[in-house]
CSV table of C-alpha atoms and ligand atoms in Angstrom, one decimal:
chain,number,residue,atom,x,y,z
A,112,MET,CA,86.4,108.4,112.6
A,113,SER,CA,88.4,106.8,109.6
A,114,ARG,CA,88.6,109.1,106.7
A,115,LYS,CA,89.0,107.2,103.3
A,116,PRO,CA,91.9,108.8,101.5
A,117,LEU,CA,91.3,110.6,98.3
A,118,ILE,CA,94.0,110.9,95.6
A,119,SER,CA,93.1,113.5,92.8
A,120,GLY,CA,94.8,114.0,89.6
A,121,ASN,CA,94.5,117.9,88.6
A,122,TRP,CA,95.6,117.7,84.8
A,123,LYS,CA,95.4,121.7,84.6
A,124,MET,CA,95.6,122.8,81.1
A,125,ASN,CA,96.8,119.5,79.7
A,126,LEU,CA,95.7,116.7,77.5
A,127,ASN,CA,92.9,116.9,74.5
A,128,HIS,CA,90.0,114.5,74.7
A,129,PHE,CA,91.7,112.1,72.5
A,130,GLU,CA,94.4,112.1,75.2
A,131,ALA,CA,92.2,112.1,77.8
A,132,LEU,CA,90.1,109.0,76.9
A,133,LYS,CA,93.6,107.3,76.5
A,134,LEU,CA,95.2,108.2,79.9
A,135,VAL,CA,91.8,107.1,81.5
A,136,GLN,CA,91.9,103.9,79.8
A,137,GLU,CA,95.5,103.6,81.0
A,138,LEU,CA,94.6,104.1,84.4
A,139,SER,CA,91.7,101.5,84.5
A,140,TYR,CA,94.0,98.9,83.8
A,141,ALA,CA,96.5,100.0,86.2
A,142,ILE,CA,94.1,100.7,89.0
A,143,THR,CA,92.3,97.9,90.4
A,144,ARG,CA,89.2,97.5,92.2
A,145,GLU,CA,91.1,96.7,95.5
A,146,ASP,CA,93.0,100.0,95.1
A,147,ILE,CA,89.4,101.7,95.1
A,148,ASP,CA,88.3,99.7,98.0
A,149,GLU,CA,90.9,101.8,99.9
A,150,VAL,CA,91.4,105.0,98.3
A,151,ASP,CA,89.0,107.2,96.5
A,152,VAL,CA,90.6,108.6,93.0
A,153,SER,CA,89.2,111.6,91.1
A,154,VAL,CA,90.4,112.8,87.7
A,155,HIS,CA,90.1,116.5,86.7
A,156,PRO,CA,90.7,116.8,83.3
A,157,PRO,CA,90.0,120.4,81.2
A,158,PHE,CA,86.2,121.4,80.7
A,159,THR,CA,86.5,120.2,77.0
A,160,ASP,CA,87.7,116.6,78.0
A,161,LEU,CA,84.7,116.1,80.5
A,162,ARG,CA,82.1,114.6,78.5
A,163,THR,CA,84.7,112.1,76.8
A,164,VAL,CA,86.0,111.2,80.3
A,165,GLN,CA,82.5,110.9,82.0
A,166,THR,CA,81.2,108.8,78.8
A,167,VAL,CA,84.2,106.3,79.0
A,168,LEU,CA,83.7,105.9,83.1
A,169,GLU,CA,80.3,105.2,82.6
A,170,SER,CA,80.5,102.7,79.8
A,171,ASP,CA,83.5,101.1,81.0
A,172,LYS,CA,82.1,101.1,84.8
A,173,ILE,CA,85.4,102.7,86.1
A,174,PRO,CA,85.3,103.4,89.7
A,175,PHE,CA,87.0,106.6,89.5
A,176,GLN,CA,85.4,110.1,90.2
A,177,LEU,CA,85.0,112.7,87.7
A,178,GLY,CA,86.2,116.5,88.7
A,179,ALA,CA,86.4,119.9,87.6
A,180,GLN,CA,89.1,122.3,88.1
A,181,HIS,CA,87.2,125.3,88.3
A,182,CYS,CA,83.4,126.8,87.7
A,183,HIS,CA,81.8,130.2,87.7
A,184,ASN,CA,79.7,130.9,91.2
A,185,GLU,CA,76.6,131.7,89.1
A,186,THR,CA,74.1,129.3,87.8
A,187,SER,CA,73.6,130.9,84.3
A,188,GLY,CA,73.7,134.3,82.9
A,189,ALA,CA,75.7,136.6,80.7
A,190,PHE,CA,79.2,135.2,81.7
A,191,THR,CA,81.1,134.5,78.2
A,192,GLY,CA,83.2,131.9,78.4
A,193,GLU,CA,82.3,130.6,82.0
A,194,ILE,CA,80.9,127.3,83.1
A,195,SER,CA,78.3,127.0,85.8
A,196,PRO,CA,78.2,124.2,88.8
A,197,VAL,CA,74.9,122.9,87.3
A,198,MET,CA,76.4,122.2,84.1
A,199,LEU,CA,79.0,120.4,85.7
A,200,GLN,CA,76.7,118.5,87.9
A,201,LYS,CA,74.9,117.4,84.6
A,202,LEU,CA,78.1,115.7,83.4
A,203,GLY,CA,78.3,113.7,86.4
A,204,VAL,CA,81.0,115.8,88.1
A,205,GLU,CA,81.5,115.1,91.7
A,206,TYR,CA,84.4,117.3,92.9
A,207,VAL,CA,85.3,120.8,91.9
A,208,ILE,CA,88.6,122.2,92.9
A,209,VAL,CA,87.9,125.8,94.3
A,210,GLY,CA,90.7,128.4,95.0
A,211,HIS,CA,93.6,126.7,93.4
A,212,SER,CA,96.7,129.0,93.7
A,213,GLU,CA,97.0,129.4,90.2
A,214,ARG,CA,93.5,130.7,90.1
A,215,ARG,CA,94.2,132.9,92.7
A,216,GLU,CA,97.6,134.3,91.4
A,217,VAL,CA,96.8,134.4,87.8
A,218,PHE,CA,93.1,135.3,87.4
A,219,GLY,CA,92.8,137.4,90.6
A,220,GLU,CA,90.3,135.0,92.6
A,221,THR,CA,89.6,136.2,96.0
A,222,ASP,CA,88.7,134.7,99.2
A,223,GLU,CA,85.2,136.3,98.9
A,224,LEU,CA,84.7,134.7,95.4
A,225,VAL,CA,86.1,131.1,96.4
A,226,ASN,CA,83.5,131.5,99.3
A,227,LYS,CA,80.9,132.2,96.7
A,228,LYS,CA,81.9,129.4,94.4
A,229,ILE,CA,82.0,127.0,97.5
A,230,LYS,CA,78.3,127.8,98.2
A,231,SER,CA,77.4,127.1,94.7
A,232,VAL,CA,79.3,123.8,94.2
A,233,PHE,CA,77.2,122.8,97.4
A,234,ASN,CA,74.1,124.0,96.0
A,235,ALA,CA,74.7,121.9,92.6
A,236,GLU,CA,75.2,118.7,95.2
A,237,MET,CA,78.9,118.6,94.3
A,238,THR,CA,81.9,118.5,96.9
A,239,PRO,CA,84.4,121.5,96.7
A,240,ILE,CA,88.1,120.8,97.3
A,241,LEU,CA,89.0,124.4,98.8
A,242,CYS,CA,92.8,124.7,98.1
A,243,VAL,CA,94.9,126.9,100.7
A,244,GLY,CA,98.5,127.5,101.1
A,245,GLU,CA,101.3,130.3,101.5
A,246,THR,CA,104.0,131.6,99.3
A,247,LEU,CA,107.6,131.1,100.1
A,248,ALA,CA,108.1,134.8,101.3
A,249,GLU,CA,105.2,133.8,103.9
A,250,ARG,CA,106.5,130.9,105.0
A,251,ASP,CA,110.0,132.4,105.3
A,252,ALA,CA,108.7,135.2,107.3
A,253,GLY,CA,106.9,132.5,109.9
A,254,ASP,CA,103.5,133.6,108.5
A,255,ALA,CA,102.6,130.1,106.7
A,256,GLU,CA,100.1,129.1,109.8
A,257,SER,CA,98.2,132.8,109.8
A,258,ARG,CA,97.8,132.8,106.1
A,259,VAL,CA,96.0,129.7,106.0
A,260,ALA,CA,93.9,130.3,108.8
A,261,ALA,CA,93.1,133.5,107.3
A,262,GLN,CA,92.2,131.5,104.0
A,263,LEU,CA,90.1,129.1,105.7
A,264,GLU,CA,88.2,131.7,107.7
A,265,ALA,CA,87.3,133.6,104.9
A,266,CYS,CA,86.6,130.8,102.3
A,267,LEU,CA,84.5,128.9,104.6
A,268,ALA,CA,82.5,132.4,105.8
A,269,SER,CA,78.8,130.9,106.8
A,270,ILE,CA,79.2,127.6,105.4
A,271,THR,CA,77.3,125.0,108.1
A,272,PRO,CA,79.7,122.7,109.8
A,273,GLU,CA,78.0,119.7,108.1
A,274,ASP,CA,79.1,121.0,104.8
A,275,VAL,CA,82.3,121.8,106.0
A,276,GLY,CA,82.9,118.1,107.4
A,277,SER,CA,81.9,116.7,103.8
A,278,MET,CA,84.3,118.7,101.7
A,279,VAL,CA,88.2,118.3,101.1
A,280,VAL,CA,90.6,121.1,102.1
A,281,ALA,CA,94.0,120.7,99.7
A,282,TYR,CA,96.8,122.2,101.4
A,283,GLU,CA,99.1,123.1,98.7
A,284,PRO,CA,102.1,125.4,99.4
A,285,ILE,CA,102.8,127.7,96.5
A,286,TRP,CA,106.7,127.1,96.6
A,287,ALA,CA,105.9,123.2,96.3
A,288,ILE,CA,103.5,123.4,93.2
A,289,GLY,CA,105.2,122.3,89.8
A,290,THR,CA,108.7,122.9,91.3
A,291,GLY,CA,109.8,119.5,92.5
A,292,LYS,CA,110.4,121.0,95.7
A,293,THR,CA,108.0,118.6,98.1
A,294,ALA,CA,107.2,119.7,101.6
A,295,SER,CA,108.9,117.7,104.1
A,296,ALA,CA,106.4,115.0,105.3
A,297,GLU,CA,106.7,116.6,109.0
A,298,ASP,CA,106.2,120.1,107.3
A,299,ALA,CA,103.2,118.8,105.5
A,300,GLN,CA,102.3,116.8,108.5
A,301,SER,CA,102.1,119.7,110.8
A,302,MET,CA,100.4,122.1,108.3
A,303,CYS,CA,97.8,119.6,107.6
A,304,ALA,CA,97.1,119.0,111.3
A,305,PHE,CA,97.1,123.1,111.3
A,306,VAL,CA,94.3,122.9,108.9
A,307,ARG,CA,92.3,120.6,110.8
A,308,SER,CA,92.7,122.3,114.2
A,309,THR,CA,91.6,125.4,112.7
A,310,VAL,CA,88.4,123.8,111.2
A,311,SER,CA,87.8,122.4,114.6
A,312,SER,CA,88.0,126.0,116.3
A,313,LEU,CA,85.7,127.7,113.6
A,314,PHE,CA,83.5,124.7,113.1
A,315,GLY,CA,83.7,122.2,116.0
A,316,ALA,CA,85.4,118.8,116.5
A,317,GLU,CA,82.9,117.1,114.4
A,318,ALA,CA,83.6,118.8,111.3
A,319,ALA,CA,87.4,118.7,112.0
A,320,ASP,CA,87.5,115.1,112.4
A,321,ALA,CA,85.3,114.5,109.1
A,322,VAL,CA,87.0,117.0,106.8
A,323,ARG,CA,89.5,115.4,104.1
A,324,VAL,CA,92.7,117.1,104.0
A,325,GLN,CA,95.1,116.8,101.0
A,326,TYR,CA,98.6,117.6,100.7
A,327,GLY,CA,99.7,119.1,97.3
A,328,GLY,CA,102.8,120.1,95.8
A,329,SER,CA,105.2,117.9,93.7
A,330,VAL,CA,103.5,114.8,94.9
A,331,LYS,CA,105.4,111.9,93.1
A,332,PRO,CA,105.5,108.1,93.3
A,333,VAL,CA,108.8,108.3,95.2
A,334,ASN,CA,107.3,110.6,98.3
A,335,ALA,CA,103.6,109.5,98.2
A,336,HIS,CA,103.8,106.8,100.8
A,337,GLU,CA,105.7,108.8,103.4
A,338,LEU,CA,103.2,111.9,102.9
A,339,MET,CA,100.3,109.5,103.0
A,340,SER,CA,101.3,107.9,106.1
A,341,GLN,CA,101.0,111.2,107.9
A,342,PRO,CA,98.1,111.0,110.5
A,343,ASP,CA,96.5,114.1,109.4
A,344,ILE,CA,97.2,113.6,105.4
A,345,ASP,CA,94.0,112.1,104.0
A,346,GLY,CA,95.1,112.2,100.4
A,347,ALA,CA,96.9,114.2,97.4
A,348,LEU,CA,96.1,116.9,95.0
A,349,VAL,CA,98.6,115.6,92.3
A,350,GLY,CA,99.6,117.8,89.3
A,351,GLY,CA,102.4,116.9,87.1
A,352,ALA,CA,102.6,113.3,88.2
A,353,SER,CA,98.8,112.8,87.1
A,354,LEU,CA,99.6,112.9,83.7
A,355,ALA,CA,101.0,109.6,83.1
A,356,ALA,CA,99.2,106.6,83.8
A,357,ASP,CA,102.4,104.9,85.6
A,358,SER,CA,103.1,107.7,88.0
A,359,PHE,CA,99.8,108.2,89.1
A,360,ALA,CA,98.8,104.8,89.5
A,361,ARG,CA,101.9,104.2,91.6
A,362,ILE,CA,100.5,107.2,93.9
A,363,VAL,CA,97.3,106.0,94.2
A,364,GLN,CA,99.1,102.6,95.0
A,365,TYR,CA,101.2,104.2,97.7
A,366,ARG,CA,100.4,101.6,100.1
A,367,ASN,CA,102.6,98.9,98.2
A,368,GLN,CA,105.7,101.1,98.9
A,369,ALA,CA,105.6,100.3,102.6
B,184,13P,P1,102.5,119.5,90.9
B,184,13P,O1,102.0,118.0,91.6
B,184,13P,O2,102.9,119.5,89.6
B,184,13P,O3,103.4,120.2,91.9
B,184,13P,O4,101.0,120.4,91.2
B,184,13P,C1,100.3,120.6,92.3
B,184,13P,C2,98.9,121.1,92.1
B,184,13P,O5,98.8,122.3,91.8
B,184,13P,C3,97.6,120.1,92.2
B,184,13P,O6,96.8,120.9,92.0
């Protein structure tokens, strides 16, 4: 099976809706239809920018997919400050990042909660991007694989193999996020292959063959080509470098760096 790469920009808590509009317009000039034939592109602005970005994507027929960074697992109710998957779906959101390490570390999200969110994202007919990854201490102790396997097993509990095959898993080693320290292409490939083999043992070969595995952690124009050339890396989840049109477009156009 050939998996179409997905390059996603996770803007985190950056850019107000005016800045978001400007960035999307700049990206639409830099990224061509030919690029989109080869690579899916999603942008994940803060909640307050979603409506603005949706409007410009729709009115200017810009072929990027809209993503969110987070959601609650319930459909509605007394959850002050939260946003439900159904609300996102109504805004044209197609992908929702779930279980980002910043949400796990700063907001105490557990694997069990991440599992509930994945189910509710599917129920609202969107695609989850599940983030997994180890800390530096876990890597140094030789526990990177066991940590990632445990996250996959708990976060994907009782999801059907068909749904697992349709989703995206982002391998993001925590020590590489926002640090400028990218995993070597060999380490990134080996962990993304490990994600796929774990999916295979939990959900079967078909799901493993179909699931798209992204690498995230200090992806930049200079390392995108090497990372994206690895057989088990099907895309990138980009933080800092997705905030400027030039650097994000060059990552999307990694093929030109061959
Ligand atoms: P950086 O690309 O800034 O390291 O962030 C990676 C990330 O956390 C994407 O979700």
